Structures are given as structure tokens and as C-alpha cells.
Coordinates of C-alpha atoms in Angstrom, one line a residue:
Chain A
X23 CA 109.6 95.0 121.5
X24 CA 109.8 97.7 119.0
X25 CA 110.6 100.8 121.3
X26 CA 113.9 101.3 123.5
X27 CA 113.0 103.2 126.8
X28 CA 116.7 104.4 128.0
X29 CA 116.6 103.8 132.0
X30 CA 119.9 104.7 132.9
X31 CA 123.7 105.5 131.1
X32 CA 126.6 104.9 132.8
X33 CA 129.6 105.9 130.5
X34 CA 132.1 104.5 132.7
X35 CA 135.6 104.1 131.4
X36 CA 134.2 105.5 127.8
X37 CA 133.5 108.6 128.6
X38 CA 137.0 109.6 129.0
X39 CA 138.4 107.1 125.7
X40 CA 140.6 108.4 123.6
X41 CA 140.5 105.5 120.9
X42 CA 143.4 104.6 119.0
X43 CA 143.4 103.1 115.7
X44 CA 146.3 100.2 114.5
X45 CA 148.2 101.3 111.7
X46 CA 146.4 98.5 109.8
X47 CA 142.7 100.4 109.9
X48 CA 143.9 103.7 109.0
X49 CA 143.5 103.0 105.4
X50 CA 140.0 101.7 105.6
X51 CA 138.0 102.4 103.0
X52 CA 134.9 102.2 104.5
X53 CA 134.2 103.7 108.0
X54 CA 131.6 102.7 110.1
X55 CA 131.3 105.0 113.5
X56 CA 129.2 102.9 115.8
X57 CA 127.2 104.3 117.7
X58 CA 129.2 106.7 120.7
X59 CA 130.3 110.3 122.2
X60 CA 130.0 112.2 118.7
X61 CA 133.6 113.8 119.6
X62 CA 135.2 109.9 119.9
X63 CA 133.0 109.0 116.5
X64 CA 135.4 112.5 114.6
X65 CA 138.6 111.1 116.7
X66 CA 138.4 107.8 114.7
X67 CA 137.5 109.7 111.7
X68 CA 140.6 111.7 111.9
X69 CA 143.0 108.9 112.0
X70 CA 141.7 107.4 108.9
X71 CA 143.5 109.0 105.7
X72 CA 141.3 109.0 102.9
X73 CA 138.3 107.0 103.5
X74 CA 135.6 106.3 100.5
X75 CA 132.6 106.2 102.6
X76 CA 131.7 107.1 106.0
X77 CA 128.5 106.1 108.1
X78 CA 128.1 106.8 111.5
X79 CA 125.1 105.9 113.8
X80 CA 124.0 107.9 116.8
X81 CA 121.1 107.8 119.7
X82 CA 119.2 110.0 121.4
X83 CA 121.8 110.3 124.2
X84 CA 124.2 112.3 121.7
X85 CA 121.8 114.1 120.7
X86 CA 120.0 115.6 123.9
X87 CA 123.4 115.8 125.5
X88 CA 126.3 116.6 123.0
X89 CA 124.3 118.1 120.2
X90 CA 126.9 120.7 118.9
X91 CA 129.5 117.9 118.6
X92 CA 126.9 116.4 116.9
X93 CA 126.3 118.7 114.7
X94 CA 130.1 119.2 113.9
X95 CA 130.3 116.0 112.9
X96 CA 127.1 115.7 110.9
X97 CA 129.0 117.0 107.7
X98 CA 132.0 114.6 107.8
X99 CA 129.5 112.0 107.0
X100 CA 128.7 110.5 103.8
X101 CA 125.3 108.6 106.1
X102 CA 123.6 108.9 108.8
X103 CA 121.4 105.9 111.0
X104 CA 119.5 106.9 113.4
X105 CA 116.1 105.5 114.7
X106 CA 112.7 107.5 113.8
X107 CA 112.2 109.1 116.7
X108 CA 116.1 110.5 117.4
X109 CA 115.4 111.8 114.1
X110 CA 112.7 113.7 114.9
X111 CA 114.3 114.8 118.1
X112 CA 117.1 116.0 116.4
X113 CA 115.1 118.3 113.7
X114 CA 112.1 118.7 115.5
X115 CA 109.4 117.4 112.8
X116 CA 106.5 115.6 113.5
X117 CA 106.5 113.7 110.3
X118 CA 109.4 110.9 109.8
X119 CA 109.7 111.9 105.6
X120 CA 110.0 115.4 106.7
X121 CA 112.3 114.5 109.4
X122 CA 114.6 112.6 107.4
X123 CA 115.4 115.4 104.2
X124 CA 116.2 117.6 107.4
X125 CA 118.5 115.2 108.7
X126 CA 120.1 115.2 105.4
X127 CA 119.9 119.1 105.3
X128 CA 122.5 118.7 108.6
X129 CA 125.5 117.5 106.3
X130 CA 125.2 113.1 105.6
X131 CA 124.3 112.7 101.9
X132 CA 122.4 109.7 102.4
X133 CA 120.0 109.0 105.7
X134 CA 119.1 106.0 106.9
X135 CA 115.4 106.0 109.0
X136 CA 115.1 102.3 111.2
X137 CA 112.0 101.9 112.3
X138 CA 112.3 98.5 114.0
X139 CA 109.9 95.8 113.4
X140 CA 108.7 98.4 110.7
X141 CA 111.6 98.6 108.8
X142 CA 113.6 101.4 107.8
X143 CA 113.6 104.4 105.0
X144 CA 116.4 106.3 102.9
X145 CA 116.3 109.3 101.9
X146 CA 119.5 110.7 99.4
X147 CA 119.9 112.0 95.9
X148 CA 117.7 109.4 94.6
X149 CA 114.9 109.9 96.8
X150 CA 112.8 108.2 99.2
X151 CA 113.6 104.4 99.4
X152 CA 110.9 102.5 101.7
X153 CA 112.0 99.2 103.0
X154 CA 109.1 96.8 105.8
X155 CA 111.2 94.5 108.2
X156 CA 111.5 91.0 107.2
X157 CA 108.2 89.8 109.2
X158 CA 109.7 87.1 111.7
X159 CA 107.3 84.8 113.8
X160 CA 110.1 84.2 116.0
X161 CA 111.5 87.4 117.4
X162 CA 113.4 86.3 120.6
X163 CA 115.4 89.2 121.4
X164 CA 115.4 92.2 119.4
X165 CA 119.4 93.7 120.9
X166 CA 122.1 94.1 118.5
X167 CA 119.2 94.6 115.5
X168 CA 120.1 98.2 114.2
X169 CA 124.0 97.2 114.9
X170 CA 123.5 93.9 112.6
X171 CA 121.3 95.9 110.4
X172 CA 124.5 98.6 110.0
X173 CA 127.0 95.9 109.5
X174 CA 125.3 94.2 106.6
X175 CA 124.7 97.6 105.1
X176 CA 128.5 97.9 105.5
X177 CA 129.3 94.7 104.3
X178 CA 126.9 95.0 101.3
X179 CA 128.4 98.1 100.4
X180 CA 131.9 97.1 101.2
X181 CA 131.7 94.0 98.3
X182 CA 129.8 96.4 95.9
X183 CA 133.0 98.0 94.8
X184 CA 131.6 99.0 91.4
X185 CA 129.7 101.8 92.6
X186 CA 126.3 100.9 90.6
X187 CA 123.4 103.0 91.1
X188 CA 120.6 101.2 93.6
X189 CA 123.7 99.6 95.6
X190 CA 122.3 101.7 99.0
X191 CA 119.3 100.0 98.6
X192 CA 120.4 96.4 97.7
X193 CA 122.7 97.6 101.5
X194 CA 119.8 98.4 102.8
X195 CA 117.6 94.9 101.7
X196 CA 120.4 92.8 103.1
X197 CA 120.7 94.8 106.2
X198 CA 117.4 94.2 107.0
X199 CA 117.8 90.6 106.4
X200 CA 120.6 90.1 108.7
X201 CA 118.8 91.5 111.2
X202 CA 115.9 89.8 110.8
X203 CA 118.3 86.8 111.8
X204 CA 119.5 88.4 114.8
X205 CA 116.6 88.9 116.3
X206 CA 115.7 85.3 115.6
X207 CA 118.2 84.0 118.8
X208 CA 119.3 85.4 121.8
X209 CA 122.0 87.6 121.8
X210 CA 125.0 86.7 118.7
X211 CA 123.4 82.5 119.1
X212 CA 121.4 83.1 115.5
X213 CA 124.1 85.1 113.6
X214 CA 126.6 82.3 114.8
X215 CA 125.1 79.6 112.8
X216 CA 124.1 81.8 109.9
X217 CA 125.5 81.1 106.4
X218 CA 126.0 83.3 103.4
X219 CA 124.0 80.7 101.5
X220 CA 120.8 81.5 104.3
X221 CA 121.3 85.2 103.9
X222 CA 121.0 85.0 100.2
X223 CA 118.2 82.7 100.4
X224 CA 116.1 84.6 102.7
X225 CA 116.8 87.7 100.1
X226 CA 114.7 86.4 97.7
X227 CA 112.3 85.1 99.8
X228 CA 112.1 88.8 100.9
X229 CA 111.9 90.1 97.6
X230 CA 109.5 87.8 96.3
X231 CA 107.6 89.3 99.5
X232 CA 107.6 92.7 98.3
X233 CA 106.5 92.0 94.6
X234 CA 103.5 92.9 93.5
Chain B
X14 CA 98.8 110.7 114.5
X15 CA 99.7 106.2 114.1
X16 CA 97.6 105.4 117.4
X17 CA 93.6 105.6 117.6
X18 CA 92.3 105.8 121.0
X19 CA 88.8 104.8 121.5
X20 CA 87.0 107.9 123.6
X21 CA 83.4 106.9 123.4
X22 CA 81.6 104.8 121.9
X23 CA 77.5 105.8 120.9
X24 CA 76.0 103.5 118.6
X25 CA 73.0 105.3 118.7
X26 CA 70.6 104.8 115.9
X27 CA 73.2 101.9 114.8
X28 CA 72.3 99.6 117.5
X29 CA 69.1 98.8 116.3
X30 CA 69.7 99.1 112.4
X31 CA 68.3 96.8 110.1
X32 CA 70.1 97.3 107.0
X33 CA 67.4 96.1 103.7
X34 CA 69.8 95.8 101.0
X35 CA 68.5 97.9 97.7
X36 CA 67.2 95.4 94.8
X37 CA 69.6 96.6 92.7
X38 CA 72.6 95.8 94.9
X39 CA 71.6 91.7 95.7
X40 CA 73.6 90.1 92.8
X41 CA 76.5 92.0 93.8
X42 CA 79.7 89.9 92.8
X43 CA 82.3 91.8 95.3
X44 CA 80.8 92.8 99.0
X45 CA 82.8 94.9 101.4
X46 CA 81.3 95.0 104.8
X47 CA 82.3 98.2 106.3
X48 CA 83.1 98.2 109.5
X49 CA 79.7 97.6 112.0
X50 CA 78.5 95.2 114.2
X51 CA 79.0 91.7 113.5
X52 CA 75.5 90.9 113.5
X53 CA 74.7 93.7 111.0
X54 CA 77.5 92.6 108.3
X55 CA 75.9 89.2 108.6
X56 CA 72.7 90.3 107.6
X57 CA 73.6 92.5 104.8
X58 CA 75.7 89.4 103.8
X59 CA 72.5 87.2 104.0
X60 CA 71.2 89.6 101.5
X61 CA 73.3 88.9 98.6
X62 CA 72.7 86.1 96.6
X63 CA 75.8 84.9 95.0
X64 CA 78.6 87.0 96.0
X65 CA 82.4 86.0 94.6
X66 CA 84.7 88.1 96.9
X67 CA 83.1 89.0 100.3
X68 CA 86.0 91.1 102.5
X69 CA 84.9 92.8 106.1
X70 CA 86.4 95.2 108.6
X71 CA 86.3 95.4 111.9
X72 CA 87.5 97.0 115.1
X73 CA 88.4 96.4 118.7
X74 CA 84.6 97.3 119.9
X75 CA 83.5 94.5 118.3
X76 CA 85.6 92.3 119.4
X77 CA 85.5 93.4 122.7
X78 CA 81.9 93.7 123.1
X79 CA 80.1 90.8 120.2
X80 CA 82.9 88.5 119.8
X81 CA 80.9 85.4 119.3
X82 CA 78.9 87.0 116.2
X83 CA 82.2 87.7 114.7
X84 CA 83.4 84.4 114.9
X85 CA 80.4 83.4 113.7
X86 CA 81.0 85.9 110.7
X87 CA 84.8 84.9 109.7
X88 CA 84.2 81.5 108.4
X89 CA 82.1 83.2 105.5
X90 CA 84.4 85.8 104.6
X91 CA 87.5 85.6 101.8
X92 CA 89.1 88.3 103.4
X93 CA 89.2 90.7 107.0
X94 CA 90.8 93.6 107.6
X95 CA 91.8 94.9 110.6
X96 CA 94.2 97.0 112.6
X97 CA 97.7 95.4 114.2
X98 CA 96.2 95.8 118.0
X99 CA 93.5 94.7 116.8
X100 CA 94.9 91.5 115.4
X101 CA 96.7 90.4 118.6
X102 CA 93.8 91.4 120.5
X103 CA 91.8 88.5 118.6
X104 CA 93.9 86.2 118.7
X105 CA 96.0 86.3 122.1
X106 CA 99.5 86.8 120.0
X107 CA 101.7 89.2 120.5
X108 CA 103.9 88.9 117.1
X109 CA 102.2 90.2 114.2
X110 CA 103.2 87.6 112.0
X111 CA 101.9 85.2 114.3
X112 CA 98.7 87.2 114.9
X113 CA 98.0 87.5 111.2
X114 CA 98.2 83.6 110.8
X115 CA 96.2 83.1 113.9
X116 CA 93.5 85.4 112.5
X117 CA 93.2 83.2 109.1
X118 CA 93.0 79.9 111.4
X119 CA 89.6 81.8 112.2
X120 CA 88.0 81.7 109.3
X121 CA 88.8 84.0 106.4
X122 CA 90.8 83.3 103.4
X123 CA 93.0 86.0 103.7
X124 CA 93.6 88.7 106.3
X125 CA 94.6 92.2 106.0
X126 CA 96.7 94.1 108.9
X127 CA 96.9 97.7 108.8
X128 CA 99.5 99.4 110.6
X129 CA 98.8 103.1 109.9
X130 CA 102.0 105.0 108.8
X131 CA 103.7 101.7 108.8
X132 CA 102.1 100.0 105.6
X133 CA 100.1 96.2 105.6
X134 CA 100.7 92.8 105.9
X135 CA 98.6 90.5 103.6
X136 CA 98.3 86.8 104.8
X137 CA 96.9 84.4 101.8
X138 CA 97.8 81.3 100.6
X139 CA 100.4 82.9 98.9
X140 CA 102.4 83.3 102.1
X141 CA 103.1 86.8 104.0
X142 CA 103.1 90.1 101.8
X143 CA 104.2 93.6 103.5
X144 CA 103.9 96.5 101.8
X145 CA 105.2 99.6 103.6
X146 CA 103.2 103.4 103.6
X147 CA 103.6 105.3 100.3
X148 CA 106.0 108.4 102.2
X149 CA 103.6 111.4 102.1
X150 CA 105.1 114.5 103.8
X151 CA 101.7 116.0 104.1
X152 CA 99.7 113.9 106.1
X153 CA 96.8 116.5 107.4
X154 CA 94.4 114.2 108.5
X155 CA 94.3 110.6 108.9
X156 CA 90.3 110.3 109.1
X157 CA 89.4 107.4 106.5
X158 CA 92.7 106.1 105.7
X159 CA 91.6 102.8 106.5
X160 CA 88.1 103.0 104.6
X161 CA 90.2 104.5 101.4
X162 CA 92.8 101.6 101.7
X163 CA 90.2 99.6 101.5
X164 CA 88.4 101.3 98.9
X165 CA 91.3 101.4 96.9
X166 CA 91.8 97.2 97.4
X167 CA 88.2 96.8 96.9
X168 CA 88.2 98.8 93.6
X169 CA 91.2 97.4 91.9
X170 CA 89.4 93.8 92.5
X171 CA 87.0 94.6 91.1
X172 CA 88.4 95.6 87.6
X173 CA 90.5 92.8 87.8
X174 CA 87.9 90.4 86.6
X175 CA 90.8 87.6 85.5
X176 CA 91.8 86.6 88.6
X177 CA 95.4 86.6 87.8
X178 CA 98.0 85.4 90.3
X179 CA 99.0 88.2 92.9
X180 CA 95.9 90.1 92.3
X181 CA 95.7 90.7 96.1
X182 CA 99.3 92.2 96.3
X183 CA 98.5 94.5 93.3
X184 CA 94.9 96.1 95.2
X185 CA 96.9 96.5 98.3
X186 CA 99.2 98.7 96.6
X187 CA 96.6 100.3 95.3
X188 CA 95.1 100.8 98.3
X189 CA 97.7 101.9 99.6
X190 CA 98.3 104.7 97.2
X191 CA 94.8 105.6 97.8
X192 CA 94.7 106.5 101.7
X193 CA 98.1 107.9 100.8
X194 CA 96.3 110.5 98.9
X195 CA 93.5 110.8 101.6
X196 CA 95.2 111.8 104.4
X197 CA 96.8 114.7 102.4
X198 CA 93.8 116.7 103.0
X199 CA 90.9 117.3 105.3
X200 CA 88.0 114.5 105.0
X201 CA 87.7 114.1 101.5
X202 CA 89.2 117.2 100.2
X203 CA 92.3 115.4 98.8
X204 CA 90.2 112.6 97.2
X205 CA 87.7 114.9 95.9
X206 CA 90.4 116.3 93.4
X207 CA 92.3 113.0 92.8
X208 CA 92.2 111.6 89.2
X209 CA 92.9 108.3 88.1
X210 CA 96.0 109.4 86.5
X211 CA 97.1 110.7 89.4
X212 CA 96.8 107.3 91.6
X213 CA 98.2 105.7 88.5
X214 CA 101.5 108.1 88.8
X215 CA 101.6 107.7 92.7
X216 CA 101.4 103.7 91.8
X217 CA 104.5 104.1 89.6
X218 CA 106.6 106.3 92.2
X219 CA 105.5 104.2 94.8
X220 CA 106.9 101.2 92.7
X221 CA 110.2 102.5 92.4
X222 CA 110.5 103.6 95.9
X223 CA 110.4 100.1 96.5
X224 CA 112.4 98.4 94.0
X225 CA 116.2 96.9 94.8

């Protein structure tokens, strides 16, 4: 389940959206750009006025089809996700650790590697930070795994208002927690009936994991 | 360079070896049994006389081909290793995690899965360990990554004479710092030159890559 083949893409009524953002956004502080048309990702950008921290997420689609928008945008961003092999697309390495400081070369400070069931990597100022997936007997359905791993980066980040150094990877450890749940149920059904309290718990049952 | 395909297999002078296990080597306390046919590993096994740790590797062609011996083999080993496909091809699962259970239900104490670029899973009694790759940018050639790995496990075993808790977790990072180093050159170039320092200095970056 670990590889996406893209059959078809139909943009339908997005290809021509022109999003709008309510007043109440534009002050965000944090600024996630899910994953769209790069040139819809710097309209959203440009109606927030001063935003802290920007991450944006991107496919292969973008990238074979709208690259100089792309690449436009690429420097707006304080972090980039994108999968290993977009990543390599989009540079043209071979190898992922080369692939990811050339991402970084493009404009994000901070770059953020998934690899799917096998985890994810970051690469910024303070190096290369290697995270494994949470290993889960019971993967039902793996969709929605890099958005829920974003959006506990996000959230991680967005309650981490002290700025401490490490607080990308602490993101990045509860990221891949959350979606370690997701892919636990079909759809949103796991996520649904997640508590904080499970989240936490399954933390330090990941980090115990990783301790040697 | 993360997937092995199988070519050709010509056992040659292997299919018919007798292994005689040199006096000097019979009170051996730790045994690795490299890779070979099941039949062969038993019989070098059958030649030590009180071994403490006894770990084997295998591959698909063996299980393909001499299943039965191996069975036969895995209820006298502490530990196997073996490759991801290789796992699920074993045992019939399609989840790693499941897989690497599965494999233990077989026989050994522990099990070992290798997944390349993408680090090891350790399955023990002290539940599932996963240690991702150490990051190299230079991989040249991945020839012997596995043997090195576990070389490197092998090794750190066998200096740690105290059998302290999470000794396991601590010789597959070692291990795993030790084919990182390997497939930075060709054959055994890389290791050739590698001092203990410098897997001692890899160890330490390699912990702090994965610290959160």
C-alpha cells in the first residue's frame, strides 16, 4: 500500500478556483497550503498578512505540469512536504538525502521527506532528522495519511508557541503518530474516535520504540 | 538500488559442501550462520558444542526451494534475519508488522527485518523496535550491506558480555552504522579504511538524527 499510482486527474471545478479567504483566516499565523495548483497555493498565501510559518505540500502532478509556478512559489515557504519520489522528480537525484538538501536549495527552509509506511526525513538548519513510521498491524486504508501526518505537524507546531529548538521534530514524531491512526480505519472512522490522551499515549510508546 | 532481483541462481560447488568446522572454532559462544542452505547452517550448527547466541540469515531461494529444512532450522535459532519480501513470503502476511511476528511464531527468539534504505524492524520479547537507515548521501554500492549489518549486530554482541537490557536495540544500531559505512564504497573499500572511532562518531550522529 505504500506507493500511489496516479490513474487519472480530473480538476473539474478547481482548476478554474479562485479561493477566497474570510476576513477571520487572514491573520493566521500558521499557513498550511494543502496540497493544489501551485498558483491557488500563492493566491491563499497572498491574502494572509503576516503569517509566522508557512508549509505547503505538493504532488507530482504540480510538479510535471506547473513546475515554474512551482518554482515561484518554492521561496515563499518556510517547508516543504512532498513524498520521496516527487522529490526526486523535482531535482532529479537518485538519492532521497541528496534529493532533499536540493529541495531545500529551491527556497523552503525546512523539507519534509514522507516515505509512507517508511516514515519520513527532515532536512533544515539542523540537519538530517530520520523518523520510521509507527509500525501498525492494522493498516486498513492508507488515504488521507500524508494529509493527517501535515495536520499534526501543524497542530504540534501551532501549540509550540515558544519556539524551542527540536520543536520540527517533536511536529514531526506526532505527525507520524496521527497518521499511524488514520490508517488504522477506513476513511476519517479512526481519527473520529481518537483522543488527545491516545495520541499522547501512543508517543511514548513510539519513543520507547526508537530507544536504544 | 532498495530492490534485489534474483537473476540466477548457481550453487555450484555449494550444493554439495560439507562444511567441517575448524577445532578451534567448536566452543564458539556466538554463531552467525551466514546465509546458505538450510541444511548446511544446520550442520555447521551441529558442530558447535555449547553455543549462547546462535542468529542465521536467509533468503527467498531457500525458502522457495528447502523450506522444510528451514523450518526445521528456526526452532534452534535466537535470532533470523531476513529481508521484508522475504518475511511475507514466509509467512503468507502482507503487513510487515504482522509478518515479523509471524516469523517468531516459527521458531526463533527474535527476528530481524531488513528493509534496505529504509532501516530494520527488531521483533523480541521486548516488543517491535524500528530503526530507520543512517542517511548516507554516498551510497556507491550496496553489495554486503546486509552481511555488514549483521556483522556490525554480531560484533557489538559479542563485546557485550553483560547481557544488559536492550542489548539487541544497541547492535542493531551498530549494525546499522556499519553497512552505512559499507555501501559508501566499492566491495570493501569503505570498510577497509573504517576505524572504530569512526563507527563510534557515526553512532553518535546517528543518535542525534534520531532524537525528539
Amino acid at each position: 500500500m505504500n506507493t500511489r499510482t496516479t490513474k487519472a486527474i480530473n480538476l473539474g471545478v478547481f482548476e478554474h478556483f479562485q479561493p477566497v479567504l474570510p476576513e477571520e483566516f487572514r491573520d493566521s499565523r500558521l499557513v498550511f497550503l494543502a496540497n493544489s495548483a501551485p498558483e491557488t497555493q500563492a493566491r491563499v498565501l497572498d491574502q494572509v498578512s503576516s503569517p509566522e510559518l508557512v508549509v505547503a505540500d505538493t504532488m507530482d502532478f504540480w510538479i510535471n505540469h506547473q513546475k515554474d509556478s512551482l518554482l515561484r512559489l518554492l521561496p515563499r515557504l518556510d517547508g516543504l512536504m512532498l513524498n520521496d519520489s516527487e522529490a526526486m522528480l523535482l531535482t532529479g537525484e537518485s538519492n532521497l538525502v541528496r534529493a532533499g538538501h536540493a529541495v531545500r536549495k529551491l527556497g523552503p527552509k525546512f523539507v519534509i521527506l514522507k516515505k509512507g509506511e517508511h516514515g519520513a526525513m527532515l532536512f533544515s538548519d539542523d540537519g538530517v532528522f530520520v523518523v520510521p513510521a509507527f509500525p501498525t498491524e492494522a493498516v486498513i486504508d492508507p488515504t488521507g495519511a500524508g494529509d493527517s501526518f501535515a495536520g499534526g505537524i501543524m497542530a504540534c507546531l501551532a501549540a509550540d508557541s515558544d519556539h524551542k529548538p527540536g520543536r520540527l521534530r517533536r511536529a514531526m514524531a506526532y505527525g507520524t503518530v496521527v497518521a499511524s491512526l488514520t490508517v488504522e480505519g477506513f476513511g476519517l472512522d479512526r481519527l473520529r474516535t481518537t483522543t488527545r490522551q491516545e495520541i499522547d499515549h501512543r508517543l511514548e510508546q513510539y519513543r520507547q520504540m526508537l530507544a536504544f
